[in-house]
Amino acid sequence: MKPVLPLLLFILIPVSGCIERFYPDIKDYENMLVVEGSITQEHKPYQFYLSHSFPFDDYRAEKESGAIVEIEDNDGNKFPCHEKKKGLYESSPDEFTGRAGKSYRLHITTRDGLHYASDWVTMRSTPEIDSVFYEYREGDLRADYTRLQGIQIYVNTHDPSNKTFYYRWRYTETWEFHVPYTSLVKPNADVCWRTDSSRNIYIASTIGLSSNLLQRQPVVFIDNSSNRLAIAYSILIRQYSLNDQGYQFYKTLVENNQATGTLFDTPPSQAAGNIYCTTDNRIPVFGFFDASEVKTYRLSVKRENLPGSFYTTNGYDFCRLVEIPEQDKEQLNSYYRQGYQYYLRYFNSQLDKWMVILVSEANCIDCTIDGTNVKPSFWPY
């Protein structure tokens, strides 16, 4: 048995060494223009975000301001996009709306005189969404050996014309929430709604399937770590069609984002976009300009429709009330310095003192800090 020990040491030492963290000294990076935006058939402003890539150890993307952004159609018409805030450019729906079957390309001229243009893209038709539904389930096992609960949103869709093989989804979600304490000075501040949009990439392909049909396509998992499912929740799914180049672009982004950052990962690859610098083709640019019809489907769910064992936070577990005699200025000031807010004042006849009640955060009594108290027009409940 003596020869076994050296062999084990030889195996274990390299393996344990491979899992040590490695912090590379990255001094140079490629500063490139980053372009985000697309057009649809919807009669609304189309938005384009212009920014720059940033170093590995920085998280602030520099916005590209003062650029000239235009959409050109295959009839030679150009439609300007106006800068609404730094780095954000919008078209005017009164001047331009996309149409399926027509071709478009994007033009950008930066303030330093560089011109960028996209490939011509033809706006594709998009099949209708057959249905959207949810199923209650538990999430994956986490590091603390617990599992999040929630609902998995699924999409069913197909293309009877057999022309669409690549799909992309985005969503806008809205949920109702209630604050734990009612404001005594601001009316209608205890029930609100909040809206957010998808940030991840959701794509799928029917290539290789026996039919051009997607059934039970998972889109997003809504878990109980927030108050989204505490009262009522509504999600608007937006479905787009992609061409092969667009699908490969987003697929590469998904694969790069899923990498865990270990030495065993496949090295990240450059997502090949369709926007180029025409002033100097050696200057890199990152982005993909796309044109697609969009089809939508709304799904809503109330907390009472979920299993009785389902638990979700109300989002205000941090809220606290403290009661302090009004004359105790030192203690009052101490809480004020901690961020507590005035809630109410009353006379305690048993103590024969005026008392002040403070609340730990202003948004514990005012829901309009985190949302709006105007019920959305589509709200079903």
XYZ file of C-alpha atoms in Angstrom:
381
model
C 0.000 0.000 0.000
C 2.945 2.387 0.385
C 3.109 3.439 -3.305
C -0.517 4.651 -3.153
C 0.132 7.734 -0.993
C 2.494 9.536 -3.395
C 0.063 8.848 -6.223
C -2.836 10.359 -4.262
C -0.800 13.444 -3.435
C 0.069 13.889 -7.091
C -3.618 13.835 -8.013
C -4.993 15.934 -5.178
C -2.510 18.776 -5.230
C -3.164 19.886 -8.822
C -6.944 19.595 -8.378
C -7.018 21.651 -5.193
C -4.753 24.221 -6.809
C -7.091 24.626 -9.783
C -9.982 25.897 -7.680
C -8.056 28.793 -6.163
C -9.355 32.191 -7.228
C -7.375 33.929 -9.924
C -7.478 37.715 -10.198
C -5.968 38.777 -13.514
C -4.223 42.112 -13.834
C -6.251 43.603 -16.687
C -4.895 46.988 -17.698
C -6.072 47.261 -21.292
C -9.552 46.811 -22.688
C -11.255 47.525 -25.978
C -13.314 50.699 -25.742
C -16.107 50.208 -28.248
C -19.476 51.728 -28.991
C -22.357 49.599 -27.680
C -25.704 49.893 -29.492
C -29.014 48.566 -28.136
C -32.338 48.919 -29.915
C -34.770 47.521 -32.450
C -37.967 48.439 -34.269
C -41.370 46.770 -34.525
C -44.725 47.434 -36.176
C -46.017 49.138 -33.021
C -47.042 52.774 -33.246
C -44.759 54.048 -30.504
C -41.300 55.607 -30.046
C -38.435 53.203 -30.783
C -35.570 53.562 -28.332
C -31.840 53.234 -28.962
C -29.244 53.234 -26.195
C -25.683 54.258 -27.043
C -22.903 53.652 -24.541
C -19.337 52.386 -24.378
C -17.810 49.186 -23.082
C -16.011 49.492 -19.759
C -13.099 47.781 -17.981
C -13.521 44.528 -16.068
C -13.207 46.259 -12.691
C -15.574 49.126 -13.543
C -19.366 49.063 -13.656
C -20.149 52.450 -15.160
C -20.892 52.513 -18.855
C -20.132 55.879 -20.421
C -23.166 57.142 -22.346
C -22.682 58.367 -25.920
C -24.289 61.803 -26.056
C -24.628 64.242 -28.937
C -24.852 61.597 -31.659
C -26.975 61.731 -34.812
C -29.174 58.618 -34.987
C -31.366 57.849 -38.012
C -33.465 54.969 -39.321
C -33.382 54.531 -43.103
C -35.959 52.557 -45.091
C -35.526 50.891 -48.483
C -37.256 53.823 -50.187
C -34.402 56.130 -49.180
C -36.320 57.921 -46.423
C -34.454 58.751 -43.210
C -36.174 59.259 -39.881
C -34.303 60.992 -37.035
C -34.148 59.781 -33.449
C -33.918 62.546 -30.867
C -31.841 62.368 -27.698
C -34.214 62.304 -24.716
C -31.521 61.953 -22.088
C -27.829 61.215 -22.187
C -27.295 58.168 -24.398
C -31.021 57.513 -25.036
C -32.438 58.297 -28.487
C -36.088 57.975 -29.532
C -37.908 58.060 -32.842
C -41.228 59.868 -33.228
C -44.279 57.658 -33.928
C -45.792 60.574 -35.836
C -42.873 60.401 -38.270
C -42.099 56.688 -38.468
C -43.657 53.284 -37.764
C -42.147 50.006 -38.950
C -43.970 47.741 -41.381
C -43.524 44.021 -42.013
C -41.861 43.246 -45.340
C -39.967 46.543 -45.579
C -36.203 46.795 -45.062
C -34.424 49.149 -42.687
C -30.990 50.020 -41.453
C -29.634 52.138 -38.631
C -27.209 55.053 -39.027
C -25.195 56.584 -36.174
C -22.767 59.491 -36.379
C -20.974 60.160 -33.107
C -19.854 63.600 -32.005
C -16.244 62.719 -32.886
C -17.296 62.266 -36.524
C -17.322 58.461 -36.735
C -20.134 56.949 -38.799
C -21.685 53.570 -38.040
C -24.298 51.672 -40.038
C -26.109 48.375 -39.656
C -26.829 45.762 -42.277
C -30.149 46.053 -44.051
C -32.748 44.024 -42.154
C -36.220 43.147 -43.388
C -38.962 43.332 -40.785
C -40.199 39.788 -40.280
C -43.732 38.702 -39.465
C -44.145 37.055 -36.062
C -46.617 34.260 -35.263
C -49.289 34.770 -32.643
C -48.733 33.420 -29.132
C -51.062 30.449 -28.684
C -51.137 30.643 -24.893
C -49.221 31.655 -21.782
C -49.659 29.770 -18.523
C -47.916 29.196 -15.222
C -47.177 26.285 -12.918
C -46.220 26.459 -9.272
C -42.861 24.825 -8.536
C -39.794 24.981 -6.354
C -36.573 26.465 -7.679
C -33.111 24.958 -7.807
C -31.229 24.095 -4.628
C -29.325 27.120 -3.324
C -26.018 27.337 -1.474
C -27.829 27.351 1.889
C -29.668 24.134 0.889
C -33.031 25.869 0.608
C -35.222 26.248 -2.443
C -37.141 29.281 -3.591
C -40.817 28.803 -4.370
C -42.618 30.486 -7.217
C -44.300 30.171 -10.581
C -42.708 29.179 -13.872
C -44.130 31.080 -16.846
C -44.481 29.032 -20.055
C -45.306 29.975 -23.650
C -46.964 27.892 -26.368
C -46.538 29.079 -29.946
C -46.267 27.788 -33.506
C -45.943 29.149 -37.023
C -48.527 27.703 -39.436
C -46.700 29.355 -42.360
C -43.484 27.522 -41.378
C -41.372 30.666 -41.881
C -40.295 31.455 -38.310
C -37.691 29.178 -36.738
C -36.131 31.479 -34.147
C -37.942 33.258 -31.331
C -37.136 35.813 -28.689
C -39.244 36.926 -25.719
C -39.274 39.941 -23.465
C -41.779 40.839 -20.792
C -43.188 43.675 -18.729
C -44.417 42.745 -15.263
C -46.701 44.641 -12.904
C -47.646 43.717 -9.363
C -49.843 45.109 -6.618
C -48.341 45.696 -3.187
C -49.520 47.097 0.142
C -47.505 48.953 2.765
C -47.856 47.728 6.375
C -48.853 51.086 7.872
C -51.381 53.621 6.616
C -50.183 57.180 6.260
C -52.123 59.666 8.358
C -51.106 62.655 6.256
C -51.022 61.320 2.686
C -54.244 59.763 1.339
C -54.285 56.735 -0.986
C -50.714 55.783 -0.159
C -51.248 52.250 1.143
C -52.033 50.352 -2.112
C -49.787 50.710 -5.164
C -48.580 49.016 -8.333
C -45.041 48.631 -9.584
C -43.834 47.825 -13.103
C -40.525 46.369 -14.250
C -39.114 44.930 -17.480
C -37.086 41.854 -18.354
C -33.311 42.094 -18.282
C -32.318 38.569 -19.275
C -32.317 37.033 -22.755
C -34.981 34.443 -23.603
C -34.640 32.701 -26.966
C -35.554 29.369 -28.555
C -35.399 27.635 -31.923
C -37.533 25.003 -33.635
C -34.619 23.894 -35.846
C -34.197 20.155 -35.388
C -37.712 19.645 -34.017
C -40.220 17.418 -35.789
C -42.610 20.364 -36.221
C -42.502 24.152 -36.060
C -44.067 24.115 -32.618
C -42.923 25.236 -29.172
C -44.850 23.741 -26.263
C -44.193 24.549 -22.603
C -41.349 26.872 -23.522
C -40.068 28.264 -20.180
C -39.624 32.024 -20.149
C -39.159 33.271 -16.592
C -39.394 31.959 -13.030
C -41.035 34.388 -10.576
C -39.872 33.432 -7.092
C -40.921 34.416 -3.582
C -37.812 36.420 -2.713
C -39.718 39.636 -3.523
C -43.308 40.819 -3.031
C -44.288 40.259 -6.673
C -46.657 37.415 -5.785
C -47.805 38.726 -2.401
C -51.126 40.197 -3.643
C -51.605 40.023 -7.418
C -49.289 39.841 -10.418
C -49.626 40.438 -14.163
C -47.105 39.806 -16.933
C -47.206 40.918 -20.570
C -45.178 38.568 -22.774
C -43.772 40.073 -25.985
C -42.810 37.629 -28.734
C -40.402 38.474 -31.577
C -39.070 36.496 -34.512
C -35.340 36.345 -35.243
C -33.282 35.493 -38.286
C -30.367 33.078 -38.016
C -27.798 35.849 -37.451
C -29.853 37.442 -34.690
C -30.407 34.101 -32.984
C -26.678 33.306 -33.030
C -25.910 36.775 -31.618
C -28.219 36.339 -28.624
C -27.255 32.680 -28.176
C -23.607 33.700 -27.825
C -24.546 36.318 -25.233
C -26.497 33.721 -23.245
C -23.614 31.248 -23.347
C -21.103 33.888 -22.253
C -23.325 35.019 -19.375
C -23.819 31.449 -18.158
C -20.073 30.889 -17.748
C -19.079 30.578 -14.088
C -15.686 32.190 -14.476
C -13.557 29.111 -13.760
C -10.585 27.854 -15.745
C -12.732 24.955 -16.953
C -15.202 27.241 -18.757
C -15.183 27.555 -22.502
C -13.476 30.881 -23.286
C -16.062 33.585 -24.069
C -16.578 34.254 -27.747
C -17.324 37.541 -29.465
C -20.997 37.902 -30.386
C -21.068 38.822 -34.070
C -23.377 41.804 -34.497
C -24.574 43.534 -37.652
C -23.391 47.107 -36.983
C -20.078 48.381 -38.377
C -17.976 51.518 -38.399
C -17.987 52.698 -42.012
C -15.421 55.423 -41.308
C -12.793 52.856 -40.312
C -13.670 49.159 -40.399
C -10.900 48.449 -37.874
C -12.891 50.242 -35.166
C -14.983 47.681 -33.240
C -18.638 48.140 -32.340
C -20.970 45.894 -30.361
C -24.681 45.561 -31.068
C -27.422 44.115 -33.215
C -30.086 46.154 -34.998
C -33.248 44.142 -35.580
C -36.701 44.621 -37.097
C -39.528 42.277 -36.202
C -43.240 42.289 -35.607
C -44.153 41.740 -31.972
C -47.104 39.760 -30.646
C -48.262 40.026 -27.033
C -50.139 37.964 -24.456
C -51.074 38.932 -20.893
C -51.309 36.552 -17.945
C -52.472 37.513 -14.444
C -52.477 35.588 -11.175
C -53.626 36.279 -7.618
C -51.897 35.046 -4.495
C -55.033 33.138 -3.486
C -54.687 30.975 -6.616
C -51.348 29.619 -5.388
C -50.985 26.743 -2.897
C -51.803 27.550 0.710
C -48.285 26.529 1.736
C -46.766 29.139 -0.568
C -44.989 31.849 1.414
C -43.764 35.134 0.024
C -42.422 38.237 1.677
C -44.525 41.378 1.670
C -41.348 43.314 0.929
C -41.498 45.261 4.183
C -39.976 42.914 6.728
C -37.596 45.721 7.693
C -40.387 48.073 8.826
C -40.503 48.905 12.529
C -42.475 51.285 14.732
C -40.968 52.776 17.879
C -42.815 54.781 20.526
C -40.890 57.483 22.398
C -41.927 60.191 24.886
C -41.974 63.516 23.085
C -39.789 65.188 25.687
C -37.012 62.615 25.232
C -35.248 64.700 22.586
C -31.980 62.789 22.812
C -33.617 59.457 21.988
C -35.745 61.030 19.252
C -32.702 62.580 17.611
C -30.873 59.264 17.838
C -33.617 57.536 15.833
C -33.824 60.407 13.359
C -30.095 60.006 12.713
C -30.749 56.317 11.965
C -33.216 57.312 9.253
C -36.493 56.887 11.143
C -39.403 59.050 10.020
C -42.135 60.823 11.990
C -45.399 58.837 11.911
C -47.809 60.259 14.478
C -48.130 61.999 17.854
C -50.720 61.163 20.518
C -51.423 61.679 24.212
C -50.996 58.611 26.434
C -53.402 59.165 29.322
C -51.952 56.315 31.385
C -48.458 57.786 31.243
C -49.787 61.350 31.176
C -47.333 62.088 28.355
C -47.345 63.053 24.739
C -45.843 60.210 22.732
C -44.257 60.197 19.285
C -44.335 57.131 17.044
C -41.579 56.803 14.472
C -41.412 54.434 11.522
C -38.132 52.909 10.348
C -38.485 53.910 6.660
C -40.656 56.426 4.814
C -41.752 53.794 2.283
C -43.307 51.757 5.123
C -46.189 54.264 5.127
C -46.019 55.673 1.585
C -46.255 53.160 -1.264
C -45.799 55.872 -3.910
C -42.082 55.895 -3.075
C -41.782 52.437 -4.674
C -44.641 52.577 -7.181
C -47.784 54.387 -8.275
C -51.178 54.524 -6.593
C -52.910 54.828 -9.983
C -54.389 51.448 -10.892
C -53.242 50.341 -14.392
C -55.975 50.346 -17.023
C -55.402 46.642 -17.739
C -55.523 45.572 -14.077
C -58.016 42.692 -13.832
C -58.631 42.690 -10.074
